[in-house]
């Protein structure tokens, strides 16, 4: 071979280099691999040669050799069809993109430029086909009537793009997680730029927000899906804005808790307060601030982070809410009996005189009326009310003192008070106790006493049909207005089943990783 190259190699050092190279043994072995097996065929009597032949004829060795040859010959470039003939040579930068497309959408939305009329890539869905290709960027202009072709075709598609002014820097996926506080269906959303690119979700879903670049449409993945792909969701600002423009939602009327008829027996569950003063028909409940629906709290998204309680750390406060008579006391009682060392309830305050058999700090904290009023002014109570001229209330400090004993504190409050407890100190786990259907209430509560407290046995009576209707209706209203604050909903149909569901849920939040508002994890 060197002699054959002689006419082309003039310098002696080139000639000696080639000579040395072609004498290299490794090169010889490489060249000889294939002819070797042909040579060996003739000498197959020798055992070692037979074994070598068998090895060389194995499919995977053959494949390896074939791959080697393909790579050596640089034979791996795909065969592209000829470039489109109408390519404008004057256009200095046109990208010819060839994508092999499967059933998955391209993962890009387009828009028309208001001035030029050009079709531009509006956004690239994170993790979608276009994003993974790394070839298409926001602002790129589509040069052909490609949209229809893209939507309809599968397999290899070739099209032209004029690159946008600036190429996007590679983006790191932000680790932002939001809990959805409303149900969303892109198919019913008239504003979404592309329904197919939308991501539907239910209240309570945990969404991984992968892009907030666009002020109106975020991109998110549903963390609970097996193969989450980014989809468009309305941004927090946008959702709040359009929510504000809508008709105000039906809010719970301040009279929802009882009728005047109810007032004669409507004793408060936790501290046996009348829900409504029968003379003034005024609600017996006050909370620290206005109980009117706070329009600033438009339920959109809440940023969350994963949280696990360290052993020895304080327990989350367990808050039960629900319509009167649904069974919150019954459930609390069952929890207390099931593990009195673990669960506890608060001791209410009252300004009424202590009875003989009572002990201060056991049934109630007995305090003077003027001191009670001072405490009200200092926002010491999560809820308080007046009954027969005496105050009754649950103080924040009474919750703190239970939590400080490393016990799980159980309270039941009106839903409008929840927001005052939503702090990193209390980390409330809000459970909505929901009544079953009226039919099931009729069956299960046949012999139940509506008012079941020990203080007011005399006022105990069985449920009426009207009580059931109201319980279901109030529950519906509570869910509509405050549903975004409920972390768990338990239907109290069969009491033991509801109890074990509650017990399970409490075990989970005590021991397992779960999502809480991100601000609760910073302290
Ligand atoms: N699943 C159930 N099946 C049958 N009876 C039930 C069930 N749950 C609760 N009850 C009964 O219903 C009555 C009212 O329950 P409970 O006192 O626990 O209600 P509550 O939600 O605490 O109401 P309130 O706010 O008026 O105190 C009680 O007699 C209780 O035993």
Coordinates of C-alpha atoms and ligand atoms in Angstrom, one line a residue:
X1 CA 0.0 0.0 0.0
X2 CA 2.7 2.6 0.8
X3 CA 4.2 1.9 -2.6
X4 CA 0.8 2.5 -4.2
X5 CA 0.6 5.8 -2.4
X6 CA 4.1 6.8 -3.6
X7 CA 3.0 9.0 -6.5
X8 CA 0.8 11.0 -4.2
X9 CA 3.3 11.4 -1.4
X10 CA 6.2 13.5 -2.2
X11 CA 7.8 14.3 1.1
X12 CA 9.9 11.5 2.7
X13 CA 8.5 12.1 6.3
X14 CA 4.9 11.6 4.9
X15 CA 6.0 8.4 3.3
X16 CA 7.6 7.1 6.5
X17 CA 4.5 8.1 8.6
X18 CA 2.3 6.1 6.2
X19 CA 4.7 3.3 6.3
X20 CA 4.7 3.1 10.0
X21 CA 0.9 3.5 10.2
X22 CA 0.2 0.6 7.8
X23 CA 2.6 -1.6 9.7
X24 CA 0.6 -1.0 13.0
X25 CA -0.7 -4.4 14.2
X26 CA -3.9 -3.0 15.6
X27 CA -4.8 -1.6 12.2
X28 CA -4.1 -5.0 10.7
X29 CA -6.4 -6.7 13.2
X30 CA -9.1 -4.3 12.5
X31 CA -8.9 -4.7 8.8
X32 CA -8.7 -8.5 9.1
X33 CA -11.7 -9.1 11.3
X34 CA -14.1 -9.9 8.5
X35 CA -11.8 -11.7 6.1
X36 CA -10.5 -13.6 9.1
X37 CA -13.8 -15.6 9.5
X38 CA -13.6 -16.5 5.8
X39 CA -10.0 -17.6 6.2
X40 CA -10.9 -19.7 9.3
X41 CA -13.8 -21.5 7.5
X42 CA -11.2 -23.6 5.7
X43 CA -9.5 -24.7 8.9
X44 CA -12.5 -25.6 11.0
X45 CA -11.0 -29.0 12.2
X46 CA -9.1 -27.2 15.0
X47 CA -11.1 -27.0 18.2
X48 CA -10.0 -23.4 19.1
X49 CA -10.8 -22.2 15.6
X50 CA -14.2 -23.8 15.8
X51 CA -14.9 -22.0 19.0
X52 CA -13.7 -18.7 17.5
X53 CA -15.9 -19.2 14.5
X54 CA -18.9 -19.9 16.7
X55 CA -18.2 -16.7 18.7
X56 CA -17.9 -14.7 15.5
X57 CA -21.1 -16.0 14.1
X58 CA -23.2 -15.0 17.2
X59 CA -25.8 -12.4 16.4
X60 CA -24.6 -9.9 18.9
X61 CA -21.0 -10.1 17.8
X62 CA -22.2 -9.7 14.2
X63 CA -24.2 -6.7 15.3
X64 CA -21.3 -5.2 17.1
X65 CA -19.1 -5.5 14.0
X66 CA -21.8 -4.1 11.8
X67 CA -22.2 -1.1 14.2
X68 CA -18.5 -0.6 14.1
X69 CA -18.5 -0.6 10.3
X70 CA -21.4 1.9 10.2
X71 CA -19.7 4.3 12.6
X72 CA -16.4 3.9 10.9
X73 CA -18.0 4.8 7.6
X74 CA -20.0 7.6 9.2
X75 CA -23.1 6.1 7.7
X76 CA -25.5 7.2 10.4
X77 CA -26.9 10.5 9.2
X78 CA -30.6 10.2 8.4
X79 CA -31.5 10.5 4.8
X80 CA -33.3 13.9 4.6
X81 CA -35.5 14.7 1.7
X82 CA -34.1 17.4 -0.6
X83 CA -34.5 21.0 0.7
X84 CA -37.7 22.8 -0.3
X85 CA -37.0 24.4 -3.7
X86 CA -38.8 27.6 -3.0
X87 CA -36.2 28.4 -0.3
X88 CA -35.4 32.1 -0.5
X89 CA -31.7 32.4 -0.8
X90 CA -31.8 36.1 0.3
X91 CA -33.1 35.1 3.7
X92 CA -30.0 34.9 5.7
X93 CA -31.3 32.8 8.6
X94 CA -33.9 30.2 8.0
X95 CA -34.0 27.0 10.1
X96 CA -35.2 23.9 8.4
X97 CA -36.7 21.8 11.2
X98 CA -37.3 18.2 10.9
X99 CA -39.3 16.6 13.7
X100 CA -40.4 13.0 14.1
X101 CA -43.8 13.4 15.6
X102 CA -45.8 10.8 17.4
X103 CA -49.4 11.2 18.8
X104 CA -48.1 13.6 21.4
X105 CA -48.9 17.2 20.5
X106 CA -46.0 19.5 19.5
X107 CA -46.3 21.4 22.7
X108 CA -46.2 24.9 21.3
X109 CA -48.8 27.6 20.9
X110 CA -48.7 30.3 18.2
X111 CA -50.0 33.8 17.8
X112 CA -50.3 36.3 15.0
X113 CA -48.2 39.4 15.1
X114 CA -50.6 42.4 15.2
X115 CA -48.4 44.5 12.8
X116 CA -46.8 42.1 10.4
X117 CA -49.4 39.4 10.4
X118 CA -46.6 36.8 10.8
X119 CA -47.4 33.6 12.7
X120 CA -45.0 33.4 15.7
X121 CA -44.4 30.8 18.3
X122 CA -46.1 32.2 21.4
X123 CA -44.9 29.7 24.0
X124 CA -43.2 26.4 24.3
X125 CA -44.8 23.9 26.7
X126 CA -42.1 22.7 29.1
X127 CA -41.2 19.1 28.6
X128 CA -43.2 18.8 25.4
X129 CA -41.9 17.6 22.0
X130 CA -40.9 21.1 20.8
X131 CA -39.1 21.8 24.0
X132 CA -37.3 18.5 24.0
X133 CA -36.1 19.1 20.5
X134 CA -34.4 22.3 21.5
X135 CA -35.0 23.6 18.0
X136 CA -38.0 25.8 18.4
X137 CA -38.1 28.9 20.5
X138 CA -40.6 31.6 21.5
X139 CA -40.7 34.3 18.8
X140 CA -39.7 32.0 15.9
X141 CA -41.7 32.7 12.8
X142 CA -43.5 29.9 11.0
X143 CA -42.9 30.4 7.3
X144 CA -45.4 28.0 5.9
X145 CA -49.0 27.1 6.5
X146 CA -47.7 24.6 8.9
X147 CA -50.3 24.6 11.6
X148 CA -52.7 22.3 9.8
X149 CA -49.9 19.9 8.8
X150 CA -48.6 19.8 12.3
X151 CA -51.9 19.0 13.8
X152 CA -52.8 16.3 11.3
X153 CA -49.5 14.5 10.6
X154 CA -47.5 12.0 12.4
X155 CA -44.0 10.8 11.6
X156 CA -41.4 13.0 10.0
X157 CA -42.4 16.6 9.3
X158 CA -40.1 19.2 7.8
X159 CA -40.8 22.9 8.0
X160 CA -39.2 26.3 7.8
X161 CA -38.7 28.7 10.7
X162 CA -37.3 32.2 10.8
X163 CA -35.5 32.3 14.2
X164 CA -36.8 35.0 16.5
X165 CA -34.6 37.9 17.5
X166 CA -33.4 36.3 20.7
X167 CA -32.8 32.7 21.4
X168 CA -34.0 31.7 24.9
X169 CA -31.4 30.9 27.4
X170 CA -31.9 27.4 28.8
X171 CA -34.4 27.6 31.6
X172 CA -34.1 25.9 34.9
X173 CA -37.5 24.5 35.9
X174 CA -38.5 26.5 39.0
X175 CA -39.5 24.4 42.0
X176 CA -42.7 26.1 42.7
X177 CA -45.7 24.1 43.9
X178 CA -49.2 25.4 44.2
X179 CA -52.3 23.9 45.7
X180 CA -55.3 24.6 43.4
X181 CA -58.1 26.2 45.4
X182 CA -60.6 25.9 42.5
X183 CA -61.7 23.5 39.8
X184 CA -60.5 24.3 36.3
X185 CA -61.5 22.9 33.0
X186 CA -59.7 24.4 29.9
X187 CA -62.4 23.1 27.6
X188 CA -64.9 25.4 29.3
X189 CA -62.5 28.4 29.4
X190 CA -63.2 30.8 26.6
X191 CA -60.1 32.9 27.3
X192 CA -57.5 30.1 27.0
X193 CA -55.3 30.6 23.8
X194 CA -55.4 26.8 23.1
X195 CA -57.8 24.5 24.8
X196 CA -55.8 21.4 23.9
X197 CA -52.7 22.9 25.6
X198 CA -54.7 23.5 28.8
X199 CA -54.3 21.5 32.0
X200 CA -57.5 20.7 33.9
X201 CA -57.5 20.2 37.6
X202 CA -59.6 19.8 40.7
X203 CA -59.6 21.8 43.9
X204 CA -56.9 20.5 46.1
X205 CA -54.6 19.3 43.3
X206 CA -50.9 20.0 43.7
X207 CA -49.5 21.7 40.6
X208 CA -45.9 22.0 39.8
X209 CA -45.6 25.5 38.2
X210 CA -42.9 25.2 35.6
X211 CA -43.2 28.6 34.0
X212 CA -44.6 31.9 35.1
X213 CA -43.0 33.8 32.2
X214 CA -46.3 34.7 30.8
X215 CA -48.3 37.0 33.2
X216 CA -51.7 35.5 32.1
X217 CA -51.0 31.8 31.4
X218 CA -48.7 29.8 33.6
X219 CA -47.4 26.3 32.7
X220 CA -48.0 23.6 35.2
X221 CA -47.7 19.9 35.6
X222 CA -50.1 17.8 37.8
X223 CA -47.8 16.1 40.3
X224 CA -50.3 13.3 40.9
X225 CA -50.2 12.2 37.2
X226 CA -47.9 9.4 36.3
X227 CA -46.3 11.2 33.3
X228 CA -47.0 14.8 33.9
X229 CA -46.7 17.1 30.9
X230 CA -46.9 20.8 31.2
X231 CA -50.2 22.4 30.3
X232 CA -51.5 26.0 30.4
X233 CA -53.4 27.2 33.5
X234 CA -54.6 30.7 34.3
X235 CA -52.1 32.7 36.3
X236 CA -53.0 33.7 39.9
X237 CA -53.4 37.4 38.9
X238 CA -55.5 36.6 35.9
X239 CA -57.8 34.2 37.8
X240 CA -58.2 36.7 40.6
X241 CA -59.0 39.5 38.1
X242 CA -61.7 37.6 36.3
X243 CA -63.1 36.2 39.5
X244 CA -63.5 39.8 40.7
X245 CA -65.3 40.7 37.4
X246 CA -67.8 37.9 37.9
X247 CA -71.0 38.3 39.8
X248 CA -70.3 38.0 43.5
X249 CA -70.8 34.4 44.6
X250 CA -73.6 33.5 46.9
X251 CA -72.1 33.8 50.3
X252 CA -73.4 32.3 53.5
X253 CA -75.9 34.8 54.9
X254 CA -75.1 35.8 58.4
X255 CA -78.3 34.2 59.5
X256 CA -77.4 30.8 58.1
X257 CA -76.6 29.2 61.3
X258 CA -80.0 29.0 62.8
X259 CA -83.5 30.2 62.6
X260 CA -85.2 31.9 65.5
X261 CA -87.1 28.6 66.0
X262 CA -83.7 26.9 66.5
X263 CA -82.6 29.5 69.0
X264 CA -84.4 28.0 72.0
X265 CA -82.2 24.9 71.8
X266 CA -79.3 25.9 69.6
X267 CA -76.6 25.5 72.1
X268 CA -73.0 25.9 71.0
X269 CA -71.1 22.6 70.7
X270 CA -67.7 23.6 72.2
X271 CA -68.8 25.9 75.0
X272 CA -72.5 25.4 74.9
X273 CA -73.3 28.8 73.6
X274 CA -76.6 29.7 72.0
X275 CA -76.0 30.2 68.3
X276 CA -78.5 33.0 68.2
X277 CA -79.9 35.2 70.9
X278 CA -83.6 34.6 70.8
X279 CA -84.5 38.1 71.8
X280 CA -82.3 40.1 69.5
X281 CA -82.0 37.5 66.8
X282 CA -78.4 38.4 66.8
X283 CA -75.7 35.9 66.1
X284 CA -74.0 34.8 69.3
X285 CA -70.7 34.3 67.5
X286 CA -68.1 36.9 67.0
X287 CA -64.7 36.3 65.7
X288 CA -61.7 38.6 65.8
X289 CA -62.5 40.3 62.6
X290 CA -65.4 40.7 60.2
X291 CA -67.0 37.4 59.4
X292 CA -68.3 38.8 56.1
X293 CA -66.9 37.1 53.0
X294 CA -63.5 38.6 52.4
X295 CA -63.2 39.3 48.7
X296 CA -59.4 39.7 49.0
X297 CA -59.3 36.0 49.7
X298 CA -60.2 34.9 46.2
X299 CA -59.4 31.2 46.1
X300 CA -56.9 30.7 43.3
X301 CA -53.7 29.0 44.2
X302 CA -51.7 28.7 47.4
X303 CA -47.9 28.1 47.3
X304 CA -47.2 24.9 49.2
X305 CA -44.1 22.9 50.3
X306 CA -43.7 19.4 51.6
X307 CA -43.8 19.1 55.3
X308 CA -43.1 16.3 57.8
X309 CA -43.5 16.7 61.5
X310 CA -40.3 15.8 63.3
X311 CA -40.8 13.4 66.1
X312 CA -41.1 15.5 69.3
X313 CA -42.3 18.6 67.3
X314 CA -45.7 20.1 68.1
X315 CA -48.7 18.5 66.5
X316 CA -50.8 20.4 64.0
X317 CA -54.0 21.8 65.4
X318 CA -57.0 19.7 64.3
X319 CA -60.0 21.9 63.3
X320 CA -63.4 20.4 62.7
X321 CA -66.0 22.4 60.8
X322 CA -69.5 21.5 59.7
X323 CA -73.1 22.4 60.1
X324 CA -74.6 22.2 63.5
X325 CA -75.7 18.7 64.6
X326 CA -73.6 16.9 61.9
X327 CA -71.6 15.0 64.6
X328 CA -68.4 17.0 65.3
X329 CA -68.8 16.5 69.1
X330 CA -69.5 12.8 68.6
X331 CA -66.3 12.5 66.6
X332 CA -64.2 14.5 69.0
X333 CA -65.5 12.4 71.9
X334 CA -64.5 9.2 70.1
X335 CA -61.0 10.5 69.5
X336 CA -60.6 11.5 73.1
X337 CA -61.8 8.1 74.3
X338 CA -59.6 6.2 71.8
X339 CA -56.4 7.8 73.1
X340 CA -56.8 10.3 76.0
X341 CA -53.0 10.7 76.3
X342 CA -52.7 11.8 72.7
X343 CA -55.8 13.9 72.1
X344 CA -57.1 16.8 74.1
X345 CA -59.6 19.7 73.8
X346 CA -59.4 23.3 74.9
X347 CA -60.9 24.7 78.1
X348 CA -63.3 27.5 77.4
X349 CA -63.5 30.8 79.2
X350 CA -66.6 32.2 80.8
X351 CA -67.7 35.2 82.7
X352 CA -70.6 33.3 84.4
X353 CA -70.2 32.6 88.1
X354 CA -68.7 29.2 89.0
X355 CA -71.1 26.6 90.3
X356 CA -70.3 24.7 93.4
X357 CA -69.3 21.4 91.8
X358 CA -67.2 23.2 89.2
X359 CA -63.4 23.8 89.4
X360 CA -61.7 26.7 87.8
X361 CA -59.5 25.5 84.9
X362 CA -61.5 22.2 84.5
X363 CA -64.9 22.9 83.1
X364 CA -64.1 26.6 82.3
X365 CA -61.6 29.3 83.1
X366 CA -63.8 31.6 85.2
X367 CA -63.0 35.3 84.7
X368 CA -64.6 38.6 85.5
X369 CA -66.8 40.2 82.8
X370 CA -64.6 43.2 82.5
X371 CA -61.5 41.1 82.0
X372 CA -63.3 39.0 79.4
X373 CA -64.1 42.2 77.6
X374 CA -60.5 43.4 77.7
X375 CA -59.4 40.0 76.3
X376 CA -62.0 40.4 73.5
X377 CA -60.5 43.8 72.6
X378 CA -57.0 42.3 72.6
X379 CA -58.2 39.6 70.1
X380 CA -57.5 36.8 72.6
X381 CA -60.5 34.7 71.5
X382 CA -60.8 32.8 68.3
X383 CA -64.5 32.7 68.9
X384 CA -66.7 34.1 71.7
X385 CA -70.3 34.9 72.4
X386 CA -72.8 36.0 75.0
X387 CA -75.5 33.9 76.5
X388 CA -77.9 35.0 79.2
X389 CA -75.7 38.0 79.9
X390 CA -72.5 35.9 80.3
X391 CA -69.6 35.6 77.9
X392 CA -68.2 32.3 76.7
X393 CA -65.2 31.9 74.4
X394 CA -62.3 29.8 73.2
X395 CA -59.0 31.6 73.6
X396 CA -55.9 31.3 71.4
X397 CA -53.9 30.7 74.6
X398 CA -56.1 27.7 75.5
X399 CA -55.1 26.1 72.2
X400 CA -51.5 26.9 72.8
X401 CA -51.5 25.3 76.2
X402 CA -52.8 22.0 74.8
X403 CA -50.3 22.1 72.0
X404 CA -47.5 22.8 74.4
X405 CA -48.2 19.5 76.2
X406 CA -47.4 17.7 72.9
X407 CA -51.0 16.7 72.5
X408 CA -53.2 16.9 69.5
X409 CA -55.6 19.7 70.1
X410 CA -59.1 19.2 68.8
X411 CA -61.4 22.2 68.2
X412 CA -64.5 22.9 66.3
X413 CA -65.2 26.4 65.0
X414 CA -67.2 28.3 62.5
X415 CA -65.6 28.2 59.1
X416 CA -65.1 32.0 58.9
X417 CA -62.7 31.7 61.9
X418 CA -60.3 29.3 60.1
X419 CA -58.3 32.1 58.5
X420 CA -57.2 33.5 61.9
X421 CA -55.7 30.1 62.7
X422 CA -53.9 29.6 59.5
X423 CA -50.4 30.4 60.8
X424 CA -47.2 28.5 61.1
X425 CA -47.8 28.3 64.8
X426 CA -51.0 26.4 64.6
X427 CA -50.7 24.7 61.2
X428 CA -54.4 23.8 61.3
X429 CA -55.6 20.6 59.7
X430 CA -59.1 21.5 58.7
X431 CA -61.5 18.7 58.4
X432 CA -65.0 19.3 57.0
X433 CA -67.6 17.0 58.5
X434 CA -70.2 16.7 55.9
X435 CA -73.7 15.2 56.3
X436 CA -74.8 12.4 54.1
X437 CA -78.0 12.7 52.0
X438 CA -81.2 13.7 53.8
X439 CA -82.4 10.1 53.2
X440 CA -79.4 8.7 55.0
X441 CA -79.7 11.3 57.8
X442 CA -83.3 10.1 58.3
X443 CA -82.2 6.5 58.7
X444 CA -79.0 7.0 60.8
X445 CA -80.3 9.8 63.1
X446 CA -83.7 8.3 63.9
X447 CA -82.9 8.1 67.7
X448 CA -80.1 10.7 67.9
X449 CA -80.6 13.7 70.1
X450 CA -79.9 16.9 68.2
X451 CA -78.5 18.6 71.3
X452 CA -76.4 16.1 73.1
X453 CA -74.3 18.1 75.6
X454 CA -74.3 17.2 79.2
X455 CA -75.0 20.8 80.3
X456 CA -78.3 21.0 78.6
X457 CA -80.0 17.6 78.7
X458 CA -83.3 19.2 79.2
X459 CA -83.1 20.8 75.8
X460 CA -82.3 17.6 74.0
X461 CA -84.7 16.5 71.3
X462 CA -84.7 14.4 68.2
X463 CA -84.0 15.8 64.8
X464 CA -86.8 17.0 62.6
X465 CA -87.1 16.8 58.8
X466 CA -86.3 20.5 58.7
X467 CA -83.1 20.0 60.7
X468 CA -81.9 17.5 58.1
X469 CA -82.8 19.7 55.2
X470 CA -81.0 22.7 56.8
X471 CA -78.0 20.6 57.7
X472 CA -77.5 19.5 54.1
X473 CA -78.1 23.0 52.7
X474 CA -75.8 24.7 55.1
X475 CA -73.1 22.1 54.4
X476 CA -73.4 22.9 50.7
X477 CA -73.0 26.6 51.3
X478 CA -70.1 26.1 53.6
X479 CA -68.4 24.0 51.0
X480 CA -68.9 26.5 48.3
X481 CA -67.7 29.4 50.3
X482 CA -64.9 27.8 52.4
X483 CA -64.2 24.5 50.6
X484 CA -60.7 25.8 49.6
X485 CA -59.7 25.8 53.2
X486 CA -60.7 22.2 53.9
X487 CA -57.9 19.7 53.7
X488 CA -60.1 16.7 54.3
X489 CA -63.8 16.1 53.8
X490 CA -65.4 13.3 55.7
X491 CA -69.0 12.3 55.2
X492 CA -70.5 11.4 58.6
X493 CA -72.9 8.7 57.4
X494 CA -71.9 5.8 59.6
X495 CA -70.3 7.2 62.7
X496 CA -67.7 4.4 63.2
X497 CA -66.7 4.6 59.5
X498 CA -66.3 8.4 59.8
X499 CA -64.3 8.0 62.9
X500 CA -61.8 5.6 61.4
X501 CA -61.5 7.8 58.3
X502 CA -60.7 10.7 60.6
X503 CA -58.2 8.6 62.7
X504 CA -56.4 7.5 59.5
X505 CA -56.2 11.0 58.2
X506 CA -54.7 12.3 61.5
X507 CA -52.2 9.4 61.6
X508 CA -51.1 10.4 58.1
X509 CA -50.5 14.0 58.9
X510 CA -48.6 13.1 62.1
X511 CA -46.2 10.7 60.4
X512 CA -46.1 11.2 56.7
X513 CA -44.9 13.9 54.3
X514 CA -47.7 16.1 53.1
X515 CA -48.2 19.5 51.6
X516 CA -48.7 22.7 53.7
X517 CA -48.6 26.4 52.8
X518 CA -44.9 27.2 52.2
X519 CA -44.9 30.0 54.8
X520 CA -45.6 27.3 57.5
X521 CA -42.3 25.6 56.7
X522 CA -40.1 28.6 57.2
X523 CA -40.3 28.9 61.0
Ligands
LIG1 N1 -73.0 9.1 62.1 C1 -74.0 9.3 63.0 N2 -75.0 8.4 63.1 C2 -76.0 8.6 64.0 N3 -76.0 9.6 64.9 C3 -75.0 10.5 64.9 C4 -74.0 10.4 64.0 N4 -73.1 11.4 64.2 C5 -73.6 12.1 65.2 N5 -74.7 11.6 65.7 C6 -75.6 12.1 66.7 O1 -76.1 13.3 66.3 C7 -76.3 14.2 67.4 C8 -75.6 15.5 67.2 O2 -74.2 15.2 67.1 P1 -73.1 16.2 67.7 O3 -73.5 16.7 69.1 O4 -71.8 15.5 67.7 O5 -73.2 17.3 66.7 P2 -72.3 18.6 66.5 O6 -71.8 18.6 65.1 O7 -71.2 18.7 67.5 O8 -73.4 19.7 66.7 P3 -73.4 21.1 67.5 O9 -72.7 22.1 66.7 O10 -74.9 21.4 67.6 O11 -72.8 20.8 68.9 C9 -75.7 13.4 68.6 O12 -76.8 12.8 69.3 C10 -74.8 12.3 68.0 O13 -74.8 11.2 68.8

